[in-house]
Short mmCIF file of C-alpha atoms in Angstrom, two decimals:
data_model
loop_
_atom_site.label_atom_id
_atom_site.label_comp_id
_atom_site.label_asym_id
_atom_site.label_seq_id
_atom_site.Cartn_x
_atom_site.Cartn_y
_atom_site.Cartn_z
CA LEU A 16 -293.96 -199.35 37.26
CA ARG A 17 -292.91 -201.44 40.28
CA GLY A 18 -290.62 -198.67 41.95
CA ALA A 19 -293.03 -195.92 41.16
CA TYR A 20 -295.99 -197.68 42.38
CA ASN A 21 -294.50 -198.75 45.50
CA LEU A 22 -293.30 -195.23 46.44
CA ILE A 23 -296.65 -193.51 45.55
CA ALA A 24 -298.67 -196.03 47.20
CA ASN A 25 -296.75 -195.43 50.43
CA LEU A 26 -296.86 -191.57 50.50
CA PRO A 27 -298.92 -189.99 53.48
CA GLU A 28 -302.36 -189.06 52.35
CA GLU A 29 -301.82 -185.13 52.56
CA LEU A 30 -298.67 -185.41 50.16
CA ARG A 31 -300.76 -187.45 47.73
CA ARG A 32 -303.49 -185.05 47.50
CA LYS A 33 -301.12 -182.36 46.09
CA GLY A 34 -299.84 -184.67 43.32
CA VAL A 35 -296.53 -186.21 42.39
CA ILE A 36 -293.64 -185.11 40.02
CA THR A 37 -290.95 -186.89 38.50
CA TYR A 38 -287.69 -186.39 35.94
CA SER A 39 -287.27 -189.44 33.52
CA SER A 40 -286.16 -190.10 30.18
CA GLY A 41 -289.26 -192.11 29.57
CA ASN A 42 -289.82 -195.39 31.07
CA HIS A 43 -290.12 -194.33 34.72
CA ALA A 44 -292.30 -191.33 33.65
CA GLN A 45 -294.89 -193.91 32.37
CA GLY A 46 -294.40 -196.07 35.52
CA VAL A 47 -295.20 -192.73 37.53
CA ALA A 48 -298.14 -191.70 35.21
CA TYR A 49 -299.73 -195.27 35.25
CA SER A 50 -299.46 -195.55 39.24
CA ALA A 51 -300.66 -192.20 39.92
CA ARG A 52 -303.73 -192.64 37.68
CA ALA A 53 -304.30 -196.23 39.31
CA LEU A 54 -304.14 -194.44 42.69
CA GLY A 55 -306.05 -191.25 41.87
CA VAL A 56 -302.99 -188.88 42.07
CA LYS A 57 -302.12 -186.04 39.76
CA ALA A 58 -298.91 -186.68 38.04
CA ILE A 59 -296.36 -183.91 36.52
CA ILE A 60 -293.66 -185.35 34.34
CA VAL A 61 -290.60 -183.62 33.41
CA MET A 62 -288.92 -185.24 30.17
CA PRO A 63 -285.98 -184.37 27.87
CA GLY A 64 -287.18 -182.82 24.55
CA ASP A 65 -285.09 -185.41 22.78
CA ALA A 66 -286.83 -188.41 24.34
CA PRO A 67 -288.51 -190.82 21.77
CA ARG A 68 -291.83 -189.63 20.55
CA VAL A 69 -293.40 -192.84 21.47
CA LYS A 70 -292.53 -192.25 25.09
CA ILE A 71 -293.81 -188.74 25.35
CA GLU A 72 -296.89 -189.49 23.80
CA ALA A 73 -297.62 -192.83 25.91
CA THR A 74 -296.97 -190.87 29.07
CA ARG A 75 -299.35 -188.15 28.16
CA ALA A 76 -301.91 -191.00 27.09
CA LEU A 77 -301.70 -192.12 30.58
CA GLY A 78 -303.03 -188.74 31.80
CA ALA A 79 -299.95 -186.98 33.15
CA GLU A 80 -299.18 -183.44 32.43
CA ILE A 81 -295.60 -183.40 30.25
CA VAL A 82 -293.05 -180.60 30.99
CA LEU A 83 -290.41 -180.67 28.46
CA VAL A 84 -286.73 -179.46 29.00
CA GLY A 85 -283.04 -180.01 27.45
CA PRO A 86 -281.24 -183.26 27.62
CA ALA A 87 -279.18 -183.30 30.79
CA GLY A 88 -280.41 -185.30 33.70
CA SER A 89 -279.41 -182.39 36.10
CA GLU A 90 -281.69 -179.90 34.09
CA ARG A 91 -284.61 -182.32 34.36
CA GLN A 92 -284.16 -182.78 38.18
CA ALA A 93 -283.83 -178.99 38.67
CA LYS A 94 -287.15 -178.39 37.05
CA ALA A 95 -288.82 -181.05 39.03
CA GLU A 96 -287.34 -179.61 42.28
CA GLU A 97 -288.52 -176.18 41.25
CA LEU A 98 -292.27 -177.10 40.48
CA SER A 99 -292.31 -179.32 43.57
CA ALA A 100 -291.04 -176.37 45.79
CA ARG A 101 -293.78 -173.97 44.20
CA HIS A 102 -296.66 -176.54 44.16
CA GLY A 103 -296.02 -178.98 46.98
CA TYR A 104 -295.76 -181.71 44.65
CA ALA A 105 -294.03 -184.85 46.15
CA ILE A 106 -290.87 -186.02 44.12
CA VAL A 107 -290.66 -189.57 42.81
CA PRO A 108 -287.16 -189.92 41.84
CA PRO A 109 -286.35 -192.46 39.06
CA PHE A 110 -283.81 -194.66 41.07
CA ASP A 111 -282.27 -193.06 44.04
CA HIS A 112 -284.88 -193.91 46.74
CA GLU A 113 -285.44 -196.87 49.08
CA ALA A 114 -288.83 -197.22 47.88
CA ILE A 115 -288.13 -197.42 44.23
CA ILE A 116 -285.35 -200.09 45.00
CA ALA A 117 -287.63 -202.06 47.09
CA GLY A 118 -290.43 -202.10 44.32
CA ALA A 119 -287.95 -203.01 41.73
CA GLY A 120 -286.75 -205.87 43.88
CA THR A 121 -290.02 -207.82 43.45
CA THR A 122 -288.72 -208.63 39.97
CA GLY A 123 -285.81 -210.50 41.65
CA LEU A 124 -288.42 -212.39 43.85
CA GLU A 125 -290.28 -213.18 41.05
CA ILE A 126 -287.61 -214.46 38.95
CA MET A 127 -286.69 -216.98 41.94
CA GLU A 128 -290.17 -218.14 42.07
CA ASP A 129 -290.74 -218.75 38.51
CA LEU A 130 -287.45 -220.20 37.79
CA PRO A 131 -286.05 -221.61 41.21
CA GLN A 132 -283.10 -223.26 39.46
CA VAL A 133 -281.60 -219.91 37.82
CA GLU A 134 -278.05 -219.48 38.37
CA LEU A 135 -277.19 -215.97 36.47
CA VAL A 136 -279.56 -212.88 36.28
CA LEU A 137 -278.73 -210.11 33.97
CA VAL A 138 -280.07 -206.80 34.76
CA PRO A 139 -279.68 -203.29 32.58
CA VAL A 140 -278.27 -200.49 34.60
CA GLY A 141 -278.71 -196.81 33.94
CA GLY A 142 -279.31 -195.18 37.10
CA GLY A 143 -279.24 -198.51 39.11
CA GLY A 144 -282.83 -198.63 40.46
CA LEU A 145 -283.70 -201.90 38.94
CA LEU A 146 -280.38 -203.62 39.29
CA SER A 147 -280.10 -202.61 43.00
CA GLY A 148 -283.64 -204.02 43.72
CA VAL A 149 -283.14 -207.34 41.93
CA ALA A 150 -279.64 -207.93 43.21
CA ALA A 151 -280.68 -207.07 46.84
CA ALA A 152 -283.62 -209.49 46.72
CA ILE A 153 -281.73 -212.16 45.08
CA LYS A 154 -278.54 -212.13 47.08
CA GLN A 155 -280.26 -211.68 50.43
CA SER A 156 -282.55 -214.82 49.52
CA LYS A 157 -280.08 -216.98 47.46
CA PRO A 158 -276.41 -215.62 47.49
CA ASN A 159 -275.19 -218.38 45.02
CA ILE A 160 -277.25 -216.83 42.14
CA LYS A 161 -275.04 -214.53 40.22
CA VAL A 162 -276.15 -210.87 39.26
CA VAL A 163 -274.57 -208.92 36.67
CA GLY A 164 -275.49 -205.64 35.45
CA VAL A 165 -275.28 -204.77 31.72
CA GLU A 166 -274.87 -201.28 29.98
CA PRO A 167 -273.93 -199.89 26.65
CA GLU A 168 -270.11 -199.26 26.03
CA LEU A 169 -271.10 -195.65 25.34
CA ALA A 170 -272.46 -194.91 28.66
CA ASN A 171 -270.26 -197.43 30.89
CA ASP A 172 -270.47 -195.06 33.99
CA ALA A 173 -271.92 -197.75 36.20
CA GLN A 174 -269.02 -200.29 35.25
CA ARG A 175 -266.45 -197.34 35.78
CA SER A 176 -267.97 -196.63 39.33
CA PHE A 177 -268.53 -200.32 40.16
CA ARG A 178 -264.80 -201.58 39.13
CA GLY A 179 -263.18 -198.33 40.50
CA ARG A 180 -265.42 -198.50 43.65
CA GLU A 181 -265.85 -194.93 43.46
CA LEU A 182 -268.90 -192.98 42.01
CA ALA A 183 -268.15 -191.68 38.52
CA THR A 184 -270.28 -188.95 36.67
CA PHE A 185 -270.21 -188.68 32.78
CA PRO A 186 -271.16 -185.77 31.07
CA ALA A 187 -274.36 -185.95 29.39
CA GLU A 188 -272.96 -185.36 25.79
CA ALA A 189 -271.09 -188.73 26.51
CA THR A 190 -273.95 -190.85 27.52
CA ALA A 191 -276.37 -189.33 25.04
CA ARG A 192 -274.28 -191.21 22.36
CA THR A 193 -275.91 -194.53 23.10
CA ILE A 194 -279.04 -195.44 21.26
CA ALA A 195 -280.30 -196.91 24.58
CA ASP A 196 -282.09 -193.91 25.65
CA GLY A 197 -283.04 -195.34 28.99
CA LEU A 198 -279.66 -195.95 30.19
CA ARG A 199 -278.30 -192.56 29.41
CA THR A 200 -278.06 -191.53 33.06
CA GLN A 201 -274.79 -189.80 33.87
CA SER A 202 -274.29 -191.72 37.00
CA VAL A 203 -275.80 -194.22 39.36
CA GLY A 204 -277.66 -192.78 42.30
CA SER A 205 -275.53 -192.99 45.54
CA LEU A 206 -278.09 -195.31 47.26
CA ASN A 207 -277.82 -197.50 44.15
CA PHE A 208 -274.08 -197.39 43.91
CA GLY A 209 -274.22 -198.96 47.89
CA HIS A 210 -276.37 -201.77 46.76
CA LEU A 211 -274.27 -202.38 43.66
CA LEU A 212 -271.03 -202.78 45.84
CA ALA A 213 -272.87 -204.85 48.27
CA PHE A 214 -274.82 -207.29 46.21
CA VAL A 215 -273.75 -207.22 42.55
CA ASP A 216 -271.08 -209.72 41.02
CA ASP A 217 -270.12 -207.65 37.96
CA ILE A 218 -271.30 -205.05 35.26
CA ILE A 219 -270.41 -205.58 31.72
CA THR A 220 -270.95 -203.64 28.68
CA VAL A 221 -272.37 -204.16 25.16
CA SER A 222 -271.81 -202.30 21.71
CA GLU A 223 -274.59 -200.47 19.85
CA ASP A 224 -274.40 -202.86 16.98
CA GLU A 225 -275.20 -205.84 19.48
CA ILE A 226 -278.03 -203.93 20.78
CA LEU A 227 -279.54 -203.83 17.62
CA GLN A 228 -278.99 -207.43 16.77
CA ALA A 229 -280.43 -208.54 20.15
CA ILE A 230 -283.70 -206.48 19.38
CA ARG A 231 -284.08 -208.73 16.19
CA GLU A 232 -283.33 -211.97 18.05
CA ILE A 233 -285.90 -210.91 20.82
CA ALA A 234 -288.57 -210.11 18.15
CA LEU A 235 -287.96 -212.99 15.74
CA ARG A 236 -286.86 -215.93 18.50
CA GLY A 237 -288.45 -214.53 21.69
CA ARG A 238 -291.62 -212.96 20.09
CA LEU A 239 -291.23 -209.92 22.37
CA VAL A 240 -290.52 -206.10 21.27
CA ALA A 241 -287.78 -204.63 23.32
CA GLU A 242 -286.40 -201.20 22.94
CA PRO A 243 -282.49 -200.69 23.15
CA SER A 244 -282.19 -200.22 27.01
CA GLY A 245 -284.35 -203.44 27.44
CA ALA A 246 -282.30 -205.59 24.72
CA VAL A 247 -278.86 -204.95 26.45
CA THR A 248 -279.03 -208.09 28.55
CA THR A 249 -279.73 -210.37 25.82
CA ALA A 250 -276.98 -208.64 23.89
CA ALA A 251 -274.59 -209.59 26.65
CA PHE A 252 -275.92 -213.14 26.56
CA LEU A 253 -275.70 -213.56 22.79
CA PHE A 254 -272.31 -211.93 22.51
CA HIS A 255 -270.41 -211.85 25.75
CA ARG A 256 -270.79 -215.34 27.06
CA GLU A 257 -267.17 -215.40 28.03
CA ASP A 258 -267.43 -212.16 30.21
CA LEU A 259 -270.19 -213.86 32.15
CA PRO A 260 -270.15 -216.21 35.07
CA ARG A 261 -270.86 -219.69 33.84
CA ALA A 262 -274.61 -220.88 34.34
CA ARG A 263 -276.89 -223.46 33.23
CA GLN A 264 -279.89 -221.23 33.40
CA THR A 265 -279.82 -217.54 32.90
CA VAL A 266 -282.25 -214.94 33.01
CA ALA A 267 -282.07 -211.90 30.84
CA VAL A 268 -284.38 -209.11 32.44
CA VAL A 269 -285.63 -207.17 29.21
CA SER A 270 -287.07 -203.96 30.88
CA GLY A 271 -288.39 -201.42 28.36
CA GLY A 272 -290.51 -201.98 25.05
CA ASN A 273 -291.13 -198.40 23.96
CA ILE A 274 -289.21 -198.44 20.69
CA GLU A 275 -290.05 -196.07 17.90
CA PRO A 276 -291.30 -198.34 15.08
CA VAL A 277 -288.98 -197.15 12.55
CA LEU A 278 -286.13 -198.43 14.69
CA LEU A 279 -287.70 -201.76 15.19
CA GLU A 280 -288.05 -201.92 11.55
CA LYS A 281 -284.38 -201.08 10.92
CA CYS A 282 -283.36 -203.66 13.40
CA LEU A 283 -285.74 -206.43 11.52
CA VAL A 284 -283.99 -205.61 8.33
CA GLY A 285 -280.46 -205.57 10.04
CA SER A 286 -277.96 -208.40 9.57
CA LEU B 13 -297.12 -227.36 21.35
CA ARG B 14 -299.42 -228.55 24.04
CA GLY B 15 -301.48 -230.90 21.73
CA ALA B 16 -298.36 -232.43 20.11
CA TYR B 17 -296.75 -232.91 23.38
CA ASN B 18 -299.67 -234.48 25.05
CA LEU B 19 -300.35 -236.91 22.09
CA ILE B 20 -296.40 -238.01 21.74
CA ALA B 21 -295.93 -238.32 25.76
CA ASN B 22 -298.99 -240.69 25.94
CA LEU B 23 -298.05 -243.02 22.94
CA PRO B 24 -297.15 -246.60 23.78
CA GLU B 25 -293.19 -247.01 24.00
CA GLU B 26 -293.23 -249.23 20.86
CA LEU B 27 -294.69 -246.69 18.76
CA ARG B 28 -292.64 -244.00 19.89
CA ARG B 29 -289.51 -245.77 19.11
CA LYS B 30 -290.26 -245.85 15.46
CA GLY B 31 -290.76 -242.08 15.50
CA VAL B 32 -293.76 -239.81 14.73
CA ILE B 33 -294.82 -238.03 11.48
CA THR B 34 -297.20 -234.98 10.91
CA TYR B 35 -298.51 -232.79 8.25
CA SER B 36 -298.78 -229.22 9.05
CA SER B 37 -298.69 -225.79 7.70
CA GLY B 38 -296.14 -224.73 10.17
CA ASN B 39 -296.71 -224.19 14.11
CA HIS B 40 -298.13 -227.72 14.73
CA ALA B 41 -295.06 -228.89 12.88
CA GLN B 42 -292.84 -227.06 15.34
CA GLY B 43 -294.81 -228.18 18.28
CA VAL B 44 -294.18 -231.95 17.10
CA ALA B 45 -290.54 -231.20 16.34
CA TYR B 46 -289.99 -229.70 19.65
CA SER B 47 -291.93 -232.19 21.77
CA ALA B 48 -290.42 -235.12 19.90
CA ARG B 49 -286.90 -233.96 20.49
CA ALA B 50 -287.86 -233.26 24.21
CA LEU B 51 -289.21 -236.83 24.49
CA GLY B 52 -286.29 -238.52 22.50
CA VAL B 53 -288.44 -239.35 19.65
CA LYS B 54 -287.54 -239.20 15.77
CA ALA B 55 -289.90 -236.68 14.02
CA ILE B 56 -290.75 -236.46 10.04
CA ILE B 57 -292.95 -233.38 9.09
CA VAL B 58 -294.78 -233.04 6.05
CA MET B 59 -295.09 -229.34 5.01
CA PRO B 60 -296.55 -227.26 2.07
CA GLY B 61 -293.83 -225.81 -0.03
CA ASP B 62 -295.51 -222.66 0.10
CA ALA B 63 -295.13 -222.24 3.95
CA PRO B 64 -293.02 -219.12 5.22
CA ARG B 65 -289.53 -220.04 5.10
CA VAL B 66 -289.28 -218.79 8.63
CA LYS B 67 -291.48 -221.68 9.65
CA ILE B 68 -289.78 -224.27 7.70
CA GLU B 69 -286.08 -223.41 9.06
CA ALA B 70 -287.43 -222.96 12.59
CA THR B 71 -288.89 -226.84 12.24
CA ARG B 72 -285.61 -228.12 10.84
CA ALA B 73 -283.72 -226.46 13.71
CA LEU B 74 -285.79 -228.44 16.09
CA GLY B 75 -284.12 -231.32 14.52
CA ALA B 76 -287.00 -232.65 12.55
CA GLU B 77 -286.81 -234.10 9.07
CA ILE B 78 -288.76 -232.21 6.61
CA VAL B 79 -290.88 -233.50 3.74
CA LEU B 80 -292.04 -230.60 1.40
CA VAL B 81 -295.30 -231.23 -0.78
CA GLY B 82 -297.90 -229.02 -2.55
CA PRO B 83 -300.41 -226.51 -0.89
CA ALA B 84 -303.61 -228.75 -0.33
CA GLY B 85 -303.98 -230.04 3.10
CA SER B 86 -305.15 -233.36 1.57
CA GLU B 87 -301.85 -233.84 -0.27
CA ARG B 88 -299.90 -233.46 3.04
CA GLN B 89 -302.08 -235.68 5.01
CA ALA B 90 -301.82 -238.47 2.11
CA LYS B 91 -298.06 -238.08 1.97
CA ALA B 92 -297.83 -238.50 5.85
CA GLU B 93 -300.13 -241.84 5.66
CA GLU B 94 -298.01 -243.22 2.97
CA LEU B 95 -294.80 -242.71 5.04
CA SER B 96 -296.51 -243.85 7.96
CA ALA B 97 -297.57 -247.10 6.40
CA ARG B 98 -294.33 -247.85 5.02
CA HIS B 99 -292.10 -246.96 8.28
CA GLY B 100 -294.37 -247.62 11.07
CA TYR B 101 -294.38 -243.73 12.05
CA ALA B 102 -297.27 -242.65 14.46
CA ILE B 103 -299.33 -239.93 12.86
CA VAL B 104 -299.69 -236.92 15.10
CA PRO B 105 -302.58 -235.21 13.20
CA PRO B 106 -302.78 -231.43 13.56
CA PHE B 107 -306.13 -231.01 15.21
CA ASP B 108 -308.68 -233.74 14.93
CA HIS B 109 -307.59 -235.85 17.85
CA GLU B 110 -308.76 -236.07 21.59
CA ALA B 111 -305.18 -236.03 22.80
CA ILE B 112 -304.45 -232.80 20.71
CA ILE B 113 -307.70 -231.25 21.74
CA ALA B 114 -306.96 -232.10 25.60
CA GLY B 115 -303.67 -230.53 25.48
CA ALA B 116 -304.85 -227.53 23.78
CA GLY B 117 -307.45 -227.18 26.50
CA THR B 118 -304.86 -226.73 29.18
CA THR B 119 -304.72 -223.11 27.57
CA GLY B 120 -308.46 -222.56 28.78
CA LEU B 121 -307.51 -223.91 32.17
CA GLU B 122 -304.47 -221.24 32.38
CA ILE B 123 -306.54 -218.63 31.22
CA MET B 124 -309.32 -219.25 34.02
CA GLU B 125 -306.46 -219.47 36.65
CA ASP B 126 -304.55 -216.24 35.64
CA LEU B 127 -307.87 -214.24 35.13
CA PRO B 128 -310.63 -215.70 37.17
CA GLN B 129 -312.83 -212.55 36.28
CA VAL B 130 -312.57 -213.21 32.36
CA GLU B 131 -315.98 -213.24 30.81
CA LEU B 132 -314.93 -213.62 27.10
CA VAL B 133 -312.23 -215.66 25.44
CA LEU B 134 -311.50 -215.20 21.83
CA VAL B 135 -309.78 -218.22 20.07
CA PRO B 136 -308.23 -218.33 16.48
CA VAL B 137 -309.89 -221.07 14.28
CA GLY B 138 -308.28 -223.13 11.62
CA GLY B 139 -308.71 -226.74 11.83
CA GLY B 140 -310.31 -226.11 15.41
CA GLY B 141 -307.85 -227.81 17.58
CA LEU B 142 -307.10 -225.04 19.94
CA LEU B 143 -310.79 -223.77 19.97
CA SER B 144 -312.04 -227.14 20.63
CA GLY B 145 -309.93 -227.46 23.56
CA VAL B 146 -310.30 -224.13 24.87
CA ALA B 147 -314.00 -224.13 24.65
CA ALA B 148 -314.34 -227.58 26.43
CA ALA B 149 -312.19 -226.51 29.32
CA ILE B 150 -314.01 -223.42 29.77
CA LYS B 151 -317.31 -224.35 29.22
CA GLN B 152 -317.20 -227.52 31.46
CA SER B 153 -315.71 -225.45 34.48
CA LYS B 154 -317.42 -221.96 34.12
CA PRO B 155 -320.28 -222.17 31.42
CA ASN B 156 -321.03 -218.57 31.89
CA ILE B 157 -317.77 -217.55 30.27
CA LYS B 158 -318.21 -216.83 26.44
CA VAL B 159 -315.89 -218.55 23.98
CA VAL B 160 -315.85 -217.15 20.32
CA GLY B 161 -313.61 -218.50 17.38
CA VAL B 162 -312.24 -215.94 14.97
CA GLU B 163 -311.01 -216.71 11.44
CA PRO B 164 -310.34 -214.78 8.23
CA GLU B 165 -313.08 -213.63 6.03
CA LEU B 166 -311.26 -215.18 3.19
CA ALA B 167 -311.22 -218.67 5.19
CA ASN B 168 -314.33 -218.65 6.79
CA ASP B 169 -315.02 -222.30 6.65
CA ALA B 170 -315.55 -222.91 10.21
CA GLN B 171 -318.04 -219.83 10.52
CA ARG B 172 -320.10 -221.60 7.54
CA SER B 173 -319.77 -224.87 9.24
CA PHE B 174 -320.87 -223.54 12.82
CA ARG B 175 -323.69 -221.45 11.57
CA GLY B 176 -324.91 -224.08 8.98
CA ARG B 177 -324.40 -226.92 11.87
CA GLU B 178 -323.16 -228.75 8.69
CA LEU B 179 -319.62 -229.53 8.31
CA ALA B 180 -318.37 -227.39 5.40
CA THR B 181 -315.22 -227.86 3.07
CA PHE B 182 -313.53 -225.07 1.03
CA PRO B 183 -311.16 -225.76 -1.96
CA ALA B 184 -307.41 -224.95 -1.17
CA GLU B 185 -307.46 -222.24 -3.68
CA ALA B 186 -310.10 -220.46 -1.58
CA THR B 187 -308.50 -220.68 1.84
CA ALA B 188 -305.23 -220.00 0.34
CA ARG B 189 -305.91 -216.24 -0.09
CA THR B 190 -305.53 -215.21 3.41
CA ILE B 191 -302.35 -214.15 4.65
CA ALA B 192 -302.95 -216.16 7.79
CA ASP B 193 -301.15 -219.24 6.62
CA GLY B 194 -301.84 -221.21 9.82
CA LEU B 195 -305.59 -220.87 9.27
CA ARG B 196 -305.91 -222.05 5.79
CA THR B 197 -307.22 -225.42 6.56
CA GLN B 198 -310.02 -226.25 4.10
CA SER B 199 -312.38 -227.58 7.14
CA VAL B 200 -312.29 -228.21 10.81
CA GLY B 201 -311.95 -231.79 12.01
CA SER B 202 -315.06 -233.85 12.52
CA LEU B 203 -314.20 -234.40 16.38
CA ASN B 204 -313.30 -230.38 16.28
CA PHE B 205 -316.71 -229.75 14.72
CA GLY B 206 -318.57 -231.60 17.47
CA HIS B 207 -316.92 -229.67 20.13
CA LEU B 208 -317.53 -226.36 18.42
CA LEU B 209 -321.24 -227.30 18.32
CA ALA B 210 -321.27 -228.26 21.76
CA PHE B 211 -319.00 -225.57 23.63
CA VAL B 212 -318.65 -222.53 21.29
CA ASP B 213 -320.86 -219.30 21.36
CA ASP B 214 -319.97 -218.09 17.97
CA ILE B 215 -317.33 -217.69 15.30
CA ILE B 216 -316.75 -214.23 13.65
CA THR B 217 -314.45 -213.10 10.92
CA VAL B 218 -311.85 -210.31 10.40
CA SER B 219 -310.58 -208.97 7.22
CA GLU B 220 -307.00 -209.18 5.90
CA ASP B 221 -306.36 -205.44 6.58
CA GLU B 222 -307.41 -205.65 10.13
CA ILE B 223 -305.22 -208.57 10.81
CA LEU B 224 -302.37 -206.42 9.71
CA GLN B 225 -303.40 -203.51 11.78
CA ALA B 226 -303.67 -206.07 14.74
CA ILE B 227 -300.05 -207.08 14.31
CA ARG B 228 -298.89 -203.52 14.47
CA GLU B 229 -301.02 -203.07 17.45
CA ILE B 230 -299.70 -206.15 19.14
CA ALA B 231 -296.30 -205.12 18.71
CA LEU B 232 -296.24 -201.54 19.72
CA ARG B 233 -298.81 -201.61 22.53
CA GLY B 234 -298.61 -205.27 23.60
CA ARG B 235 -294.77 -205.61 22.76
CA LEU B 236 -295.49 -209.19 21.54
CA VAL B 237 -294.61 -210.33 18.05
CA ALA B 238 -297.55 -212.19 16.39
CA GLU B 239 -298.13 -213.92 13.12
CA PRO B 240 -301.23 -213.09 11.07
CA SER B 241 -302.87 -216.45 12.44
CA GLY B 242 -302.22 -215.25 16.05
CA ALA B 243 -303.24 -211.80 15.37
CA VAL B 244 -306.95 -212.47 14.18
CA THR B 245 -308.55 -212.51 17.66
CA THR B 246 -307.08 -208.97 18.66
CA ALA B 247 -308.35 -207.77 15.19
CA ALA B 248 -311.67 -209.01 16.38
CA PHE B 249 -311.51 -207.10 19.69
CA LEU B 250 -310.24 -204.15 17.83
CA PHE B 251 -312.50 -203.71 15.14
CA HIS B 252 -315.50 -205.88 15.78
CA ARG B 253 -316.67 -205.28 19.24
CA GLU B 254 -320.36 -205.02 17.98
CA ASP B 255 -320.17 -208.35 16.93
CA LEU B 256 -318.83 -209.81 20.10
CA PRO B 257 -320.81 -210.61 23.42
CA ARG B 258 -320.48 -207.80 25.85
CA ALA B 259 -317.74 -208.36 28.46
CA ARG B 260 -315.66 -206.45 31.08
CA GLN B 261 -312.74 -208.56 30.76
CA THR B 262 -311.66 -210.21 27.30
CA VAL B 263 -308.73 -212.73 26.84
CA ALA B 264 -307.30 -212.75 23.07
CA VAL B 265 -305.42 -215.93 22.61
CA VAL B 266 -302.52 -214.91 20.44
CA SER B 267 -301.32 -218.40 19.17
CA GLY B 268 -298.33 -218.16 16.43
CA GLY B 269 -295.47 -215.68 16.42
CA ASN B 270 -293.83 -217.30 13.47
CA ILE B 271 -293.84 -214.19 11.16
CA GLU B 272 -291.52 -213.46 8.17
CA PRO B 273 -289.51 -210.31 9.27
CA VAL B 274 -290.58 -208.51 5.89
CA LEU B 275 -293.94 -209.00 6.73
CA LEU B 276 -293.52 -207.58 10.39
CA GLU B 277 -291.80 -204.64 8.71
CA LYS B 278 -294.56 -203.88 6.38
CA CYS B 279 -297.05 -203.95 9.45
CA LEU B 280 -294.90 -201.60 11.29
CA VAL B 281 -294.81 -199.07 8.44
CA GLY B 282 -298.65 -199.40 7.94
CA SER B 283 -301.43 -197.23 8.80
#
């Protein structure tokens, strides 16, 4: 929401009048749909047909027009660019844009305000919008706070890019294996990659089973409903403490609560 | 938590040294256990043996000593008084005490701070501690804001007391019928009753099925895990709008997230 709202709110009036378009596996789509409606702008969302039904319906319920395509990120982007060229819609990219990163960064500002003694912040990483923004906000204010990205082992392109210091791109079939549908991006954005190298301390990974266990813990002990993409940071805290910098106070950013009811049920039965 | 913490923090040092004891179906128990541990005070909790296992275990995990008795509130209270007399433990009653009401009232202050334009506040009512405090805080600050209590139809002693302007007491077998185990109190406290008459606009009821549906809505749309006692206010908003004062902005206080995983699963499958 924060990134999309920031971008749309700052569009010139003549662009806003034509409408906005985006390509997204779901949460960014809802952020764009919500922000566009709040700002009185028409929104078109290109989504993969295999996105959770709950995300597609929630986006439609926010008043956006939905266009469904195949699972590859590239396919979504191509479709959005085609429609943008034809109708003059302004593209709201999901992560690779300064306004998106700046909007997401307000999460970092809020964490420092709410918990000034925080020593470590864990952020999910898919395309890297949220992680870029949070890390930039925190490191430029309080460089001693550690910021670590977390992604699924089955879609660890960001870790590969970060550790190899070269942008890695995975095939869609590879990243599609993780249950964390919001983190199936095939690579981080290039602007995001620059932010990661400049501001992030590390990127670690969690297993699929750890993600499901974290959803259960977040529900029963944290009393929050998280989707798999949102639960990766708690999974890292619960199961990979030895991979993380030592900290007395840690914040896990839980971003994404759009989970299919049957999956939430499965997690509750779980372990 | 707020009421218990306020009471224990204000006990004279010589009482604190001996420890505190309470009788509760669960949430107050955890509030006392948590607050006592935070303040370095020993805590003994008398609980009904039929309380959800999740509540008993959570209370024990907070370091409290648990004593189990039968389902009647009177039985719990008698046991606590006996142990208090024998060992000198200070009693932390669940609702019928000024310090409990004052602590709970901070919820009302917080609502007015976070949402100054609020016009209606819905609060669950069992013994009446939370409702007394919230209503007193709100009505003495902004008397135009409406405050309405919500309880299960199957345990509507507070509504009966409020509307009849005479304190009603129900048998334990009657109130035990509701799934909202935190609201099975047989009557509101006498101090609480005075607050209800002075500060509350109305008390309405919801059905068992409405409570279960509200749990589902709170999980999937609000992304919060609520127990039945906590979900009654959302149930009132969703299904009894015509019984409530008109309002542009309504706050439903969702107090209690200690739900058995199997019940949460059942609600998710639900409708």
